[in-house]
Coordinates of N, CA and C in Angstrom, one line a residue:
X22 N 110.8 175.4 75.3 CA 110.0 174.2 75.3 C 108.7 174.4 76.1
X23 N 107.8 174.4 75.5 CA 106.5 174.0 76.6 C 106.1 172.4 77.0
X24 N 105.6 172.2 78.1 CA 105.4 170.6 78.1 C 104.0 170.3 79.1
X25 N 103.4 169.4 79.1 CA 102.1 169.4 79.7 C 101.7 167.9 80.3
X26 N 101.8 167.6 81.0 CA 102.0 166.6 82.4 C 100.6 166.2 82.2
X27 N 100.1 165.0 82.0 CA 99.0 164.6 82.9 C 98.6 163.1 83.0
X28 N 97.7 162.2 83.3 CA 97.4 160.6 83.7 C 97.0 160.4 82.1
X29 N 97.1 159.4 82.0 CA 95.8 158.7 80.8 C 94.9 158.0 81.7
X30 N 93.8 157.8 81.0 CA 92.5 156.5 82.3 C 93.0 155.8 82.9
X31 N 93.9 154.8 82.2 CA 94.4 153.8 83.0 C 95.5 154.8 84.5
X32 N 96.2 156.1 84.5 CA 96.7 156.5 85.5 C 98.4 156.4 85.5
X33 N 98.3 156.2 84.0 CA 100.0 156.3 82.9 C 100.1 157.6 83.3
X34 N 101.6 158.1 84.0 CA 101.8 160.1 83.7 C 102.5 159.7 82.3
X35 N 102.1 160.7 81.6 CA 102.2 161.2 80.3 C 102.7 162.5 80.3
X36 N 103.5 163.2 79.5 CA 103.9 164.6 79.2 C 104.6 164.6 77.9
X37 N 103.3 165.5 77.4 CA 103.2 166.5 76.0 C 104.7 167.5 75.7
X38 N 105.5 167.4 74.8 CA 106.4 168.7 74.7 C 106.2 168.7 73.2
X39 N 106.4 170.4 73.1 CA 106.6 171.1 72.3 C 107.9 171.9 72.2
X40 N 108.8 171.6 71.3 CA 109.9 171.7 70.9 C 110.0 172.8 70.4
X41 N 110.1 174.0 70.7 CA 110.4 175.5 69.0 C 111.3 175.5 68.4
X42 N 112.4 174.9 68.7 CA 113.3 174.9 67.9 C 114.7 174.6 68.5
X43 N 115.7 174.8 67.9 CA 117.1 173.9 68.3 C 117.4 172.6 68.2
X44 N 118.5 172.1 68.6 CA 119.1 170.6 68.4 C 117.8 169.8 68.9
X45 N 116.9 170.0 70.0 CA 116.0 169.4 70.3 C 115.0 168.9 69.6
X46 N 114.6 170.0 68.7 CA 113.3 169.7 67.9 C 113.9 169.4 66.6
X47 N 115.1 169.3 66.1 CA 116.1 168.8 64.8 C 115.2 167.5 64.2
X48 N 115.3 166.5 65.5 CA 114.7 165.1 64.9 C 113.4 165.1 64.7
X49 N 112.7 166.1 65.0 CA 111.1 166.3 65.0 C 110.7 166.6 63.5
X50 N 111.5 168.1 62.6 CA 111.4 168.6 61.7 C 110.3 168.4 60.8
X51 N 110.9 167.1 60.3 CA 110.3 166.8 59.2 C 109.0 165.6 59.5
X52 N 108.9 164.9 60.6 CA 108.1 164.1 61.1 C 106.6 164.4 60.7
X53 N 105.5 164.2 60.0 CA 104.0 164.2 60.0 C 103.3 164.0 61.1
X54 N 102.2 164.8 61.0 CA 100.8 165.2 62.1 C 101.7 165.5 63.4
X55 N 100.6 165.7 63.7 CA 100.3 166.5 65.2 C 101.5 165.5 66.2
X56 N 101.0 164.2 66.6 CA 102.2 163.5 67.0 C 103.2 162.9 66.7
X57 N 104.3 163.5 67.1 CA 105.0 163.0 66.1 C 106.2 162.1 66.3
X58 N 106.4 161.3 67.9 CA 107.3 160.5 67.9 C 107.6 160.2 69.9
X59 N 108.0 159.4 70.5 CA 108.5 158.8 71.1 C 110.0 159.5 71.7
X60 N 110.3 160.9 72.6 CA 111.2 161.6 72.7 C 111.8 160.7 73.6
X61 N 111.0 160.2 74.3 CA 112.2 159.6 75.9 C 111.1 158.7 77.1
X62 N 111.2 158.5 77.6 CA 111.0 157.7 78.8 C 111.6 158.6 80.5
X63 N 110.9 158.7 81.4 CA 111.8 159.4 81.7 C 111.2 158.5 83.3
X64 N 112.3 158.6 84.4 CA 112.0 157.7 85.8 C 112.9 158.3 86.5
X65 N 111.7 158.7 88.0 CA 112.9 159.1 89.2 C 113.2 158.7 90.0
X66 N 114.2 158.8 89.9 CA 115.1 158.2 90.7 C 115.4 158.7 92.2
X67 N 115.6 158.1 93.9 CA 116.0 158.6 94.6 C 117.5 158.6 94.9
X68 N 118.0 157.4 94.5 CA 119.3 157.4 94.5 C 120.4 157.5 93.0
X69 N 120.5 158.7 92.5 CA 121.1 159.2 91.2 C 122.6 158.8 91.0
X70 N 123.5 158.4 91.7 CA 124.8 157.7 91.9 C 124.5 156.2 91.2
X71 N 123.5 155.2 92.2 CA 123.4 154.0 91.7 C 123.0 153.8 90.5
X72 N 121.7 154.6 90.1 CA 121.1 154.6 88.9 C 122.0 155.1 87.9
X73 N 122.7 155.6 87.7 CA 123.6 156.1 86.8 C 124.8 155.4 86.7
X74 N 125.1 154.7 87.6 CA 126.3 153.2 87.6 C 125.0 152.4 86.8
X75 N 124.3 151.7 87.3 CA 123.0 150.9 86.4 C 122.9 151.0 84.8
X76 N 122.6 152.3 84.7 CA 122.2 152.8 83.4 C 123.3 152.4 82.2
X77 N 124.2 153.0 83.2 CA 125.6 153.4 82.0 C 126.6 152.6 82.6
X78 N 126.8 151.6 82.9 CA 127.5 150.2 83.2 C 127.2 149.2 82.9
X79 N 126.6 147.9 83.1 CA 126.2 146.8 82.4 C 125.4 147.2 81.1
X80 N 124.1 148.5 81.5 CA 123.5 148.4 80.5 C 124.1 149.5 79.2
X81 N 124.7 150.1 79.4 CA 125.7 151.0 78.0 C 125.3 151.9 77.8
X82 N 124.2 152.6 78.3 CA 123.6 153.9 78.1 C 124.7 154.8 78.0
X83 N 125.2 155.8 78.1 CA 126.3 157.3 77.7 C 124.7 158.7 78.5
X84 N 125.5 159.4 79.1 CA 125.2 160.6 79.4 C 125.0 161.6 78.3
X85 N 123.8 162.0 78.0 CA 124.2 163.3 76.7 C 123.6 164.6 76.7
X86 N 123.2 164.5 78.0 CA 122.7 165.9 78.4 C 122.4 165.9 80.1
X87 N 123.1 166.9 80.7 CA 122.7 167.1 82.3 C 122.4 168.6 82.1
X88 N 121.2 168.6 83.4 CA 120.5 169.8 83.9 C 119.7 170.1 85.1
X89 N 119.3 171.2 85.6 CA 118.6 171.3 86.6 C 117.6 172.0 86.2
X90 N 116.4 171.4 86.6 CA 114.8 172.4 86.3 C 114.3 172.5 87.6
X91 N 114.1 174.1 87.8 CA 113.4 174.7 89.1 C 112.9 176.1 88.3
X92 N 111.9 176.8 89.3 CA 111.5 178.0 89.0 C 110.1 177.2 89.0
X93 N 109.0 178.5 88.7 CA 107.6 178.5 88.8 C 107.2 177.7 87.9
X94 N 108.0 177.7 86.4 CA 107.2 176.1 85.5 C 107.5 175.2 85.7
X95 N 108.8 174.6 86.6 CA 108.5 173.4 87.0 C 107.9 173.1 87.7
X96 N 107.3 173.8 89.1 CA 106.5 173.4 90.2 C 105.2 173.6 89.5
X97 N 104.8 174.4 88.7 CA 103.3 173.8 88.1 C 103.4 172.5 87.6
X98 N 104.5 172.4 86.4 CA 104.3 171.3 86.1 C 104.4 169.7 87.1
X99 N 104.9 170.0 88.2 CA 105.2 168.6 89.5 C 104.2 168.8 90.6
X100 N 103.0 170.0 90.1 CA 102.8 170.6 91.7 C 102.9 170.1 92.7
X101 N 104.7 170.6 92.8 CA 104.7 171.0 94.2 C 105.8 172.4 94.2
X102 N 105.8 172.9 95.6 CA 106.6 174.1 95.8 C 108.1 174.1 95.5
X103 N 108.7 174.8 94.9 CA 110.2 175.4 94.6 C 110.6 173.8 94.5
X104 N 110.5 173.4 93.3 CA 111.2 171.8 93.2 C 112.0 172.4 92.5
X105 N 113.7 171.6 92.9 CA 114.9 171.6 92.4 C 115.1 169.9 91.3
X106 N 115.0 169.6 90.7 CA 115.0 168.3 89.7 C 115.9 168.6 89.2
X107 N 117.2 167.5 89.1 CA 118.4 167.1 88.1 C 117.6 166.2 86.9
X108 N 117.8 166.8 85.7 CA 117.3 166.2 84.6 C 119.0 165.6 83.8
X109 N 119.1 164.2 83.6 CA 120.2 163.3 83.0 C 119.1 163.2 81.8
X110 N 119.8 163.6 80.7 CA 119.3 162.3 79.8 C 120.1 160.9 79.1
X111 N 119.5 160.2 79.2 CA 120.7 158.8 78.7 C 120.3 158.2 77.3
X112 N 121.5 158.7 76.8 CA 121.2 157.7 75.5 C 121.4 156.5 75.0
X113 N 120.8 155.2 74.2 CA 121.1 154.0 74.2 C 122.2 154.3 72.9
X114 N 122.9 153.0 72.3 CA 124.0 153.0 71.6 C 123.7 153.2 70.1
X115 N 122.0 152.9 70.2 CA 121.7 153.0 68.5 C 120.6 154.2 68.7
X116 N 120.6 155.1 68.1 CA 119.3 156.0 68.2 C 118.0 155.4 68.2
X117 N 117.2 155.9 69.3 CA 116.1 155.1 69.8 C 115.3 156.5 70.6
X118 N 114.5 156.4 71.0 CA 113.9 157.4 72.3 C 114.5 156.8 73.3
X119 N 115.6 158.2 74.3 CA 116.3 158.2 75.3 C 115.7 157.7 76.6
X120 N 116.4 157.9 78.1 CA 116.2 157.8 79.3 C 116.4 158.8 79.6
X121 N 115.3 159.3 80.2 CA 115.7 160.1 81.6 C 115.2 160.4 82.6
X122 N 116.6 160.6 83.5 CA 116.4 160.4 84.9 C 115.5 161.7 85.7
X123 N 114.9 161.7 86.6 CA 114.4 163.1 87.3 C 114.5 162.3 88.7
X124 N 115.7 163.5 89.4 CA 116.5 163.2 90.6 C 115.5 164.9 91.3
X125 N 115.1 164.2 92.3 CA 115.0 165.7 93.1 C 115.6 165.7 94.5
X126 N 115.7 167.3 94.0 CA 116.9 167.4 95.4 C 116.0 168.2 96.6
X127 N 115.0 168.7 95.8 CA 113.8 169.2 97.0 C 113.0 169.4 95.7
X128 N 111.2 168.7 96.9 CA 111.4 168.0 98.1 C 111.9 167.0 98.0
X129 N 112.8 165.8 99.1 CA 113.2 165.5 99.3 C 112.7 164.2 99.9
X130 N 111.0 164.4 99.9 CA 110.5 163.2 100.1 C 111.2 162.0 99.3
X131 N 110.7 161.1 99.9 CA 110.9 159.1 99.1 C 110.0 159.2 97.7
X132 N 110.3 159.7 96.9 CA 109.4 159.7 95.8 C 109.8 158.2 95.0
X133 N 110.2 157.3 95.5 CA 110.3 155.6 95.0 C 109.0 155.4 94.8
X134 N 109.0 154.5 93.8 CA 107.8 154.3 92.6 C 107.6 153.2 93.8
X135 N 106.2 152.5 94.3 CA 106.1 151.5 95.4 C 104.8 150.7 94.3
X136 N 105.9 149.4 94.3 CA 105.0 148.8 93.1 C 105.1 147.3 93.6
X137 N 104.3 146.3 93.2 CA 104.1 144.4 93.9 C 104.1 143.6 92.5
X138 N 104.1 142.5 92.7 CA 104.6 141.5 92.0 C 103.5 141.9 90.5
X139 N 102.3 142.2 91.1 CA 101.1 142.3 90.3 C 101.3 143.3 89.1
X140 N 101.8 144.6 89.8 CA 102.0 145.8 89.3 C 103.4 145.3 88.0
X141 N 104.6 144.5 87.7 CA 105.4 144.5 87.0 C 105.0 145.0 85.5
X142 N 103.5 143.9 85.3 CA 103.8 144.1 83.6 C 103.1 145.7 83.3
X143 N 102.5 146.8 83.9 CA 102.6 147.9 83.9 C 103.3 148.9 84.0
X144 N 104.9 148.0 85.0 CA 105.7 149.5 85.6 C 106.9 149.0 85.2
X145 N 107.4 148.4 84.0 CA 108.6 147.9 83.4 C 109.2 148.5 82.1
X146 N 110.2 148.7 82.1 CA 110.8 149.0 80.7 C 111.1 148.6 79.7
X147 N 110.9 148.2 78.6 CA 111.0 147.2 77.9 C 112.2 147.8 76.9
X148 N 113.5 146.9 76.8 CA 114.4 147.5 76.0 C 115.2 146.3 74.7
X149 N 115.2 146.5 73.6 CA 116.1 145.0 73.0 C 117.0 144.7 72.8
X150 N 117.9 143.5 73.1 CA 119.0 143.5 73.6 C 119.8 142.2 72.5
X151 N 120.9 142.5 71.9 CA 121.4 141.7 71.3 C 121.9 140.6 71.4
X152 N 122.2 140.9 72.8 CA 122.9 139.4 73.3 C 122.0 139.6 74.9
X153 N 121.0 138.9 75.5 CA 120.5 139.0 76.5 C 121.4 138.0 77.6
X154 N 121.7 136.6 77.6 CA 122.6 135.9 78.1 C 124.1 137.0 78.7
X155 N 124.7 137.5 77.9 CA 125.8 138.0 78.0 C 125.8 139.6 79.0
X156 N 123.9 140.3 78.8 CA 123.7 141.3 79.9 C 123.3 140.2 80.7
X157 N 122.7 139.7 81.0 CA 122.3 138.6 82.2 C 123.7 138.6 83.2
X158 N 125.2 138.1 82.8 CA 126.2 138.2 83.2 C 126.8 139.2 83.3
X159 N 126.6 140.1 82.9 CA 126.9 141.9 83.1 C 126.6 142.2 84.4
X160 N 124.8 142.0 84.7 CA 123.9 142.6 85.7 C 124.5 141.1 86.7
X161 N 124.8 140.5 86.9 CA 124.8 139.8 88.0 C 126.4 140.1 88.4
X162 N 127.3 140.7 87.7 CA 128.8 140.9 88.1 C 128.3 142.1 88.8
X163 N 127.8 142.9 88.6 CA 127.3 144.1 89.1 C 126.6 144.1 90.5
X164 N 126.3 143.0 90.5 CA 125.9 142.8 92.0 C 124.3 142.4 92.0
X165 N 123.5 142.8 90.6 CA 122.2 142.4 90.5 C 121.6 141.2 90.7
X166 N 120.7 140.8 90.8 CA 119.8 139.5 90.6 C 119.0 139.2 89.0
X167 N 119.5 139.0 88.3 CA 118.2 139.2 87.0 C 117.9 137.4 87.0
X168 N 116.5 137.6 86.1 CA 115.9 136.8 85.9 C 115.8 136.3 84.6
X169 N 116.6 135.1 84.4 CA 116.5 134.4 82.7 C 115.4 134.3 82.5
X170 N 114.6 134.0 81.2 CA 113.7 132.9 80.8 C 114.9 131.5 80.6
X171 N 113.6 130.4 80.2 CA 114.3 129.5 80.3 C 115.1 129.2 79.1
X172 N 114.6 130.3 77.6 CA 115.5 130.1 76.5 C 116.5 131.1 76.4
X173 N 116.7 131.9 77.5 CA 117.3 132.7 77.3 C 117.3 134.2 76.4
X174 N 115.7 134.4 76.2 CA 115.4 135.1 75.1 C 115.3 136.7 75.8
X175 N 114.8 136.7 77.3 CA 115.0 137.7 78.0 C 115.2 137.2 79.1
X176 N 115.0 138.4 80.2 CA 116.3 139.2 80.8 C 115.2 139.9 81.7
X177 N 114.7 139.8 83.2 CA 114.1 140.6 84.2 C 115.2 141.3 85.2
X178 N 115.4 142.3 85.3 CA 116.0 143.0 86.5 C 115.1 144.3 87.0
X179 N 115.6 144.4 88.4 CA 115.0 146.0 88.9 C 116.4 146.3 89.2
X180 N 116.1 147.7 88.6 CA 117.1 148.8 88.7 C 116.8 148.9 90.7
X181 N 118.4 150.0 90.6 CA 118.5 150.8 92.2 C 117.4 151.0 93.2
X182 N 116.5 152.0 92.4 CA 114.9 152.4 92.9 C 113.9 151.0 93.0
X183 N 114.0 150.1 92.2 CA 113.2 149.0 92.0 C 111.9 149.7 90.8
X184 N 112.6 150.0 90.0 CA 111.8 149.9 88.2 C 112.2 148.5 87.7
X185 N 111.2 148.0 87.2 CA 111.3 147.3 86.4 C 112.2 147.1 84.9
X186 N 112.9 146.1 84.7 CA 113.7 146.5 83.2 C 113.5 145.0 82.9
X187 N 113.2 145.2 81.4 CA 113.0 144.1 80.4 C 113.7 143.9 79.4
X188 N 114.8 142.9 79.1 CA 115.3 143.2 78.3 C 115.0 141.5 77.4
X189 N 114.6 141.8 75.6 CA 113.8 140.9 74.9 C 114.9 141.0 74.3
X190 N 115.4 139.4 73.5 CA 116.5 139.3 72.3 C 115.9 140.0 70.7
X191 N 116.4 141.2 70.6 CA 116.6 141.9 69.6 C 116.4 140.8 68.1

């Protein structure tokens, strides 16, 4: 896989992959032009225990791939020195473009996304949800705070790290 990291204007990270081949690039195959789809979403996390209760507890995600990326292409691509990153990927119940987590184990700084009320409608997830009322009661057994609308159409919570998650009646 090659992959290429960088902002868009607005200051979005973005990262390019190229797939050569295997189960990875399977769903790519036959896809048209140059871009050709939506592989994943990916958010790091500092606390990888909670986040992973979160993900794959009220909200249903499944685990379908763990790994560790270190060596010289990952620190170009993070620049920074000898980074160790646990890569989870999480997948939702219907095929969609996945989650995944990037847990680093060094460095070891607070890499928590530090975001204010202002910042939400830029740093949120937006996911759609069949019964929103019924995760609303999921995420609050769980110990969460979410936020109804008043028809009950969606669904505000922040994950472990404080990411934003959106969840809109499907």
């Amino acid at each position: 896989m090659t992959a290429y990291k960088f902002r868009d204007p607005d200051g979005h990270p973005l990262e390019l992959i190229a797939f050569p081949g295997g189960p990875p690039a399977a769903r790519w195959r036959d896809a048209p032009g140059l871009f050709l789809g939506i592989d994943h979403s990916a958010i790091t996390v500092t606390d990888l225990d909670a986040t992973l209760a979160f993900l794959t507890g009220p909200l249903g995600l499944t685990v379908a791939e763990r790994g560790l990326n270190q060596g010289p292409e990952q620190a170009r691509l993070d620049g920074v020195e000898d980074p160790q990153v646990d890569v989870i990927a999480l997948e939702p119940p219907v095929p969609a473009p996945h989650v995944e987590l990037l847990h680093y184990r060094v460095p070891t700084t607070d890499r928590r996304q530090r975001v204010g009320p202002g910042d939400r409608a830029a740093t949120r997830y937006i996911f759609s949800a069949t019964d929103p009322e019924g995760l609303s009661r999921r995420l609050c057994a769980s110990g969460l705070a979410p936020q109804a609308s008043a028809d009950g159409a969606t669904v505000y919570c922040a994950g472990p790290d404080g990411h934003g998650f959106l969840f809109v009646r499907a």
